[in-house]
CSV table of C-alpha atoms in Angstrom, one decimal:
chain,number,residue,atom,x,y,z
A,1,MET,CA,27.5,-20.6,58.1
A,2,ARG,CA,23.9,-21.7,59.1
A,3,ALA,CA,21.4,-19.0,60.0
A,4,SER,CA,21.4,-20.2,63.6
A,5,GLU,CA,25.2,-19.6,63.7
A,6,GLU,CA,25.1,-16.1,62.3
A,7,LYS,CA,26.3,-13.3,64.5
A,8,ILE,CA,23.6,-11.5,66.5
A,9,ILE,CA,24.1,-7.7,66.1
A,10,ASP,CA,20.8,-6.3,67.4
A,11,LYS,CA,17.5,-7.0,69.1
A,12,ILE,CA,13.8,-6.1,68.9
A,13,ASN,CA,13.1,-4.2,72.1
A,14,ASP,CA,9.6,-3.2,71.3
A,15,ILE,CA,7.0,-3.2,68.5
A,16,ILE,CA,4.6,-0.2,68.4
A,17,PHE,CA,1.5,-0.4,66.4
A,18,LYS,CA,0.5,3.0,64.9
A,19,LYS,CA,-2.3,4.1,62.6
A,20,ASN,CA,-0.4,4.0,59.3
A,21,ASN,CA,2.6,1.8,60.2
A,22,ILE,CA,4.4,-0.4,62.7
A,23,GLU,CA,7.5,0.8,64.5
A,24,VAL,CA,10.1,-1.8,65.3
A,25,VAL,CA,12.4,-0.5,68.1
A,26,LEU,CA,15.9,-1.9,68.1
A,27,ASN,CA,18.8,-1.1,70.4
A,28,PHE,CA,20.1,1.8,68.3
A,29,LYS,CA,17.3,2.8,65.9
A,30,LYS,CA,13.6,2.7,65.2
A,31,ILE,CA,12.4,1.3,61.9
A,32,LYS,CA,9.0,1.8,60.3
A,33,ILE,CA,7.5,-1.1,58.4
A,34,SER,CA,4.1,-1.9,56.8
A,35,ARG,CA,1.5,-4.2,58.3
A,36,ASN,CA,1.9,-6.6,55.4
A,37,PHE,CA,5.6,-7.0,56.1
A,38,TYR,CA,4.9,-7.5,59.8
A,39,THR,CA,2.4,-10.2,59.0
A,40,ASP,CA,4.7,-12.0,56.5
A,41,ASN,CA,7.7,-12.1,58.8
A,42,TYR,CA,8.2,-13.6,62.2
A,43,LEU,CA,8.8,-10.5,64.3
A,44,TYR,CA,8.3,-10.3,68.1
A,45,LYS,CA,9.6,-8.4,71.1
A,46,GLY,CA,12.9,-9.8,72.3
A,47,LYS,CA,13.8,-11.4,69.0
A,48,ASP,CA,17.6,-11.4,68.2
A,49,LEU,CA,18.6,-10.0,64.8
A,50,THR,CA,21.4,-10.9,62.5
A,51,LEU,CA,23.0,-8.4,60.1
A,52,GLU,CA,20.8,-9.9,57.3
A,53,ASP,CA,17.7,-9.4,59.5
A,54,VAL,CA,18.5,-5.8,60.1
A,55,GLN,CA,19.2,-5.1,56.5
A,56,LYS,CA,15.9,-6.7,55.5
A,57,LEU,CA,14.1,-4.4,58.0
A,58,GLU,CA,16.0,-1.3,56.6
A,59,ASP,CA,15.1,-2.3,53.0
A,60,GLU,CA,11.5,-2.6,54.0
A,61,GLU,CA,11.5,0.8,55.7
A,62,LYS,CA,13.0,2.3,52.5
A,63,TYR,CA,10.2,0.8,50.4
A,64,PHE,CA,7.6,1.6,53.0
A,65,GLN,CA,8.6,5.3,52.7
A,66,VAL,CA,8.4,5.2,48.9
A,67,HIS,CA,5.0,3.5,48.9
A,68,SER,CA,3.7,6.0,51.6
A,69,TYR,CA,4.9,8.9,49.4
A,70,LEU,CA,3.4,7.5,46.3
A,71,ASN,CA,0.1,6.8,48.0
A,72,ARG,CA,-0.1,10.4,49.3
A,73,LEU,CA,0.6,11.7,45.8
A,74,LEU,CA,-2.0,9.5,44.1
A,75,THR,CA,-4.6,10.2,46.7
A,76,ASN,CA,-4.6,13.9,45.8
A,77,ARG,CA,-4.6,13.7,42.0
A,78,ASN,CA,-3.7,11.6,38.9
A,79,TYR,CA,-0.1,11.6,37.6
A,80,PHE,CA,1.7,10.4,34.5
A,81,LYS,CA,4.2,7.6,35.1
A,82,LYS,CA,7.0,9.8,33.9
A,83,GLU,CA,6.0,12.4,36.5
A,84,LEU,CA,6.1,9.8,39.3
A,85,VAL,CA,9.5,8.5,38.2
A,86,CYS,CA,10.9,12.0,38.3
A,87,LYS,CA,9.5,12.6,41.8
A,88,LEU,CA,10.9,9.4,43.1
A,89,GLN,CA,14.3,10.1,41.5
A,90,THR,CA,14.3,13.5,43.2
A,91,LYS,CA,13.1,12.4,46.7
A,92,PHE,CA,14.8,9.0,47.0
A,93,LYS,CA,18.3,9.4,45.5
A,94,ASN,CA,19.4,6.0,46.9
A,95,LEU,CA,16.9,4.2,44.7
A,96,SER,CA,18.2,2.8,41.4
A,97,ASN,CA,16.3,3.4,38.2
A,98,LYS,CA,15.5,-0.3,38.0
A,99,GLN,CA,14.0,-0.2,41.5
A,100,ILE,CA,11.9,2.8,40.7
A,101,ASP,CA,10.7,1.2,37.4
A,102,GLU,CA,9.7,-1.9,39.4
A,103,ILE,CA,7.8,0.1,41.9
A,104,ILE,CA,5.9,2.2,39.3
A,105,SER,CA,5.2,-1.0,37.3
A,106,GLU,CA,3.7,-2.6,40.5
A,107,TYR,CA,1.4,0.4,40.9
A,108,ASP,CA,0.5,0.4,37.2
A,109,ASN,CA,-0.3,-3.3,37.2
A,110,ASN,CA,-2.6,-2.8,40.1
A,111,ASP,CA,-4.5,0.0,38.3
A,112,LEU,CA,-3.3,2.6,40.9
A,113,ILE,CA,-2.0,4.9,38.1
A,114,ASN,CA,-4.6,6.3,35.8
A,115,GLU,CA,-2.7,8.0,33.0
A,116,LYS,CA,-5.8,8.2,30.7
A,117,ASP,CA,-7.8,10.3,33.2
A,118,LYS,CA,-4.7,12.5,33.7
A,119,ALA,CA,-4.4,12.9,30.0
A,120,TYR,CA,-8.0,14.0,29.7
A,121,GLN,CA,-7.5,16.5,32.5
A,122,LEU,CA,-4.4,17.9,30.8
A,123,ILE,CA,-6.1,18.3,27.5
A,124,ASP,CA,-9.1,20.1,29.0
A,125,THR,CA,-6.8,22.4,31.1
A,126,LEU,CA,-4.5,23.3,28.3
A,127,TYR,CA,-7.3,24.0,25.8
A,128,LEU,CA,-9.1,26.3,28.3
A,129,LYS,CA,-5.8,28.2,28.7
A,130,GLY,CA,-5.7,28.7,25.0
A,131,TYR,CA,-3.0,26.2,23.9
A,132,SER,CA,-2.9,24.8,20.4
A,133,LYS,CA,-3.6,21.2,19.3
A,134,ASN,CA,0.1,20.7,18.5
A,135,TYR,CA,1.2,22.0,21.9
A,136,ILE,CA,-1.3,19.6,23.7
A,137,GLU,CA,-0.1,16.6,21.6
A,138,SER,CA,3.5,17.6,22.3
A,139,GLU,CA,2.8,17.6,26.1
A,140,LEU,CA,1.1,14.2,26.0
A,141,LYS,CA,4.0,12.8,24.0
A,142,LYS,CA,6.5,14.3,26.4
A,143,ASN,CA,4.8,12.4,29.2
A,144,GLY,CA,4.9,9.2,27.2
A,145,VAL,CA,1.2,9.1,26.4
A,146,LYS,CA,-0.1,8.3,22.9
A,147,ASP,CA,-3.6,6.9,22.3
A,148,GLU,CA,-6.1,6.9,19.4
A,149,GLU,CA,-8.9,7.5,21.9
A,150,LEU,CA,-7.1,10.6,23.2
A,151,ALA,CA,-6.4,11.9,19.6
A,152,TYR,CA,-10.1,11.5,18.9
A,153,TYR,CA,-11.0,13.3,22.1
A,154,ILE,CA,-8.7,16.3,21.2
A,155,ASN,CA,-10.3,16.5,17.7
A,156,GLN,CA,-13.8,16.5,19.2
A,157,THR,CA,-13.2,18.7,22.2
A,158,CYS,CA,-10.6,21.2,21.2
A,159,LEU,CA,-12.5,23.4,18.7
A,160,TYR,CA,-10.2,26.1,17.2
A,161,ASP,CA,-13.0,28.0,15.5
A,162,ASP,CA,-13.8,31.7,15.1
A,163,LYS,CA,-15.3,31.9,18.6
A,164,PHE,CA,-12.1,30.4,20.2
A,165,PHE,CA,-9.8,33.1,18.7
A,166,ASN,CA,-12.2,36.0,19.0
A,167,ASP,CA,-13.0,35.3,22.7
A,168,ILE,CA,-9.3,35.1,23.6
A,169,ILE,CA,-8.5,38.4,21.7
A,170,ALA,CA,-11.5,40.2,23.3
A,171,ASN,CA,-10.6,38.9,26.8
A,172,ILE,CA,-6.9,40.0,26.5
A,173,TYR,CA,-8.1,43.4,25.3
A,174,LYS,CA,-10.4,43.8,28.2
A,175,LYS,CA,-8.0,42.4,30.8
A,176,TYR,CA,-5.3,44.9,30.0
A,177,SER,CA,-7.6,47.9,29.7
A,178,SER,CA,-4.9,50.4,30.9
A,179,MET,CA,-2.4,49.2,28.3
A,180,LEU,CA,-1.9,51.0,25.0
A,181,ILE,CA,-3.6,49.5,22.0
A,182,LYS,CA,-0.4,48.7,20.3
A,183,ASN,CA,1.0,46.9,23.3
A,184,LYS,CA,-2.3,44.9,23.7
A,185,LYS,CA,-2.0,43.8,20.1
A,186,ASP,CA,1.7,42.7,20.6
A,187,LYS,CA,0.7,40.9,23.8
A,188,THR,CA,-2.1,39.0,22.0
A,189,ILE,CA,0.3,37.9,19.2
A,190,THR,CA,2.8,36.7,21.9
A,191,PHE,CA,0.0,34.9,23.7
A,192,PHE,CA,-0.8,32.7,20.7
A,193,LEU,CA,2.8,32.2,19.6
A,194,ILE,CA,4.0,30.8,23.0
A,195,ARG,CA,0.9,28.5,23.0
A,196,GLY,CA,2.1,26.7,19.8
A,197,PHE,CA,0.0,28.5,17.1
A,198,ALA,CA,1.5,29.5,13.8
A,199,LYS,CA,1.0,33.2,13.0
A,200,ASN,CA,-1.2,32.4,9.9
A,201,GLN,CA,-3.6,30.6,12.2
A,202,PHE,CA,-4.5,33.7,14.3
A,203,ILE,CA,-3.2,37.0,12.7
A,204,SER,CA,-6.3,37.6,10.6
A,205,TYR,CA,-8.5,37.4,13.7
A,206,ILE,CA,-6.3,39.9,15.5
A,207,ASP,CA,-6.2,42.3,12.5
A,208,GLU,CA,-10.0,42.1,12.1
A,209,PHE,CA,-10.5,42.9,15.8
A,210,TYR,CA,-8.1,45.8,15.9
A,211,ASN,CA,-9.3,47.3,12.6
A,212,GLY,CA,-12.8,47.4,14.2
A,213,ILE,CA,-11.7,49.7,17.0
A,214,SER,CA,-13.6,53.1,16.9
A,215,THR,CA,-11.9,56.3,15.8
A,216,ALA,CA,-12.8,57.8,19.2
A,217,GLU,CA,-11.0,55.0,21.0
A,218,LEU,CA,-8.0,55.3,18.8
A,219,ASN,CA,-7.7,59.0,19.4
A,220,GLU,CA,-8.0,58.5,23.1
A,221,ASP,CA,-5.3,55.8,22.9
A,222,GLU,CA,-3.0,58.2,20.9
A,223,ASN,CA,-3.4,60.9,23.5
A,224,LYS,CA,-2.7,58.4,26.3
A,225,MET,CA,0.4,57.2,24.4
A,226,LYS,CA,1.8,60.7,23.9
A,227,LEU,CA,1.2,61.5,27.6
A,228,LYS,CA,3.0,58.3,28.6
A,229,LEU,CA,5.9,59.0,26.2
A,230,LYS,CA,6.2,62.5,27.5
A,231,ASN,CA,6.4,61.3,31.1
A,232,ASP,CA,8.9,58.6,30.2
A,233,TYR,CA,11.0,61.2,28.3
A,234,TYR,CA,11.1,63.5,31.3
A,235,LYS,CA,12.0,60.7,33.7
A,236,ILE,CA,14.8,59.4,31.4
A,237,LYS,CA,16.1,62.9,30.7
A,238,THR,CA,16.2,63.8,34.4
A,239,LEU,CA,17.9,60.5,35.3
A,240,LEU,CA,20.6,60.9,32.6
A,241,GLU,CA,21.3,64.5,33.6
A,242,ARG,CA,21.9,63.4,37.2
A,243,SER,CA,23.8,60.2,36.6
A,244,HIS,CA,25.9,61.1,33.5
A,245,LYS,CA,28.1,64.1,34.4
A,246,ASN,CA,30.2,63.6,31.3
A,247,ILE,CA,27.4,64.4,28.8
A,248,ASN,CA,28.9,67.2,26.7
A,249,SER,CA,26.0,68.6,24.8
A,250,ASP,CA,22.2,68.7,24.6
A,251,LYS,CA,22.4,66.7,21.3
A,252,GLU,CA,24.3,63.9,23.1
A,253,LEU,CA,21.6,63.9,25.8
A,254,GLU,CA,18.9,63.9,23.3
A,255,ASN,CA,20.4,60.9,21.5
A,256,LEU,CA,20.7,59.0,24.7
A,257,CYS,CA,17.1,59.7,25.5
A,258,ILE,CA,16.0,58.5,22.1
A,259,LYS,CA,18.0,55.3,22.4
A,260,LYS,CA,16.4,54.4,25.7
A,261,LEU,CA,12.8,55.3,24.6
A,262,LEU,CA,13.2,53.1,21.5
A,263,THR,CA,13.8,50.1,23.7
A,264,LYS,CA,10.5,50.9,25.4
A,265,GLY,CA,8.7,50.3,22.0
A,266,TYR,CA,8.1,53.9,21.0
A,267,SER,CA,8.7,54.8,17.3
A,268,TYR,CA,11.4,57.3,16.3
A,269,ASP,CA,8.9,59.7,14.9
A,270,GLU,CA,6.8,59.7,18.0
A,271,ILE,CA,9.9,60.4,20.2
A,272,LYS,CA,11.1,63.2,17.9
A,273,GLU,CA,7.6,64.8,18.1
A,274,VAL,CA,7.6,64.8,21.9
A,275,ILE,CA,11.2,66.2,22.0
A,276,ALA,CA,10.3,68.9,19.6
A,277,SER,CA,7.2,69.9,21.6
A,278,ASN,CA,9.4,69.9,24.8
A,279,PHE,CA,11.9,72.1,23.1
A,280,ASN,CA,9.2,74.6,21.9
A,281,THR,CA,7.8,74.7,25.5
A,282,GLU,CA,11.2,75.4,27.0
A,283,TYR,CA,12.2,78.1,24.6
């Protein structure tokens, strides 16, 4: 069937020019299109449309929405191509992977995606947050970025020297001033481990720092720990007495208290000392 003989199913009732798009008003819907599409196609008020014409307009609207979304994203900051693919897959579920790849390739070919700048930003951000070289390289690899220039940049910029480790350890110690020294040390170890460091890379710095804590500060910390343990013991003991009516003896109550206090990180000897002092106080 020739184009002139195709069935007319709709009509352009109006064309509205807006700031960021053009709105084509049909009998039953409004379709947003780009100015380029309008220029490249013979559209005018009163034009009759075939099914193929309407589908072409609908396809353009879909791609116009995708391009508008990508433009908004890339106006605010840089992205990796993998990040953009994931965002398009999430927001536009009707797009095939092939269509998404074609759109991303179009942006990439027109230098609208700057993965290298994004990589530099990521390296700087992760390093300042205390992440290891292995972790940073892993994140770049995860996003499909591997470049000799970036590897050189990491080696030159990310300096894992004495100052790097000592500053982090001191900052954590200061940040959690109200925390017990033992808990601060554990928190510092965890900090480095989750950022991709092997224990032998940082443990000597931590040991050196904590071995340098003054006797007066250690004594103050021990008193603080005993007071906290004592308060925790009374809270747990009271709670167990109220909620466990079937506790048959003081020994059973004591064992339950010990069990719960051990999960809070106290040592068995510390707990027994507090229980003993409590017993002597009561009797």
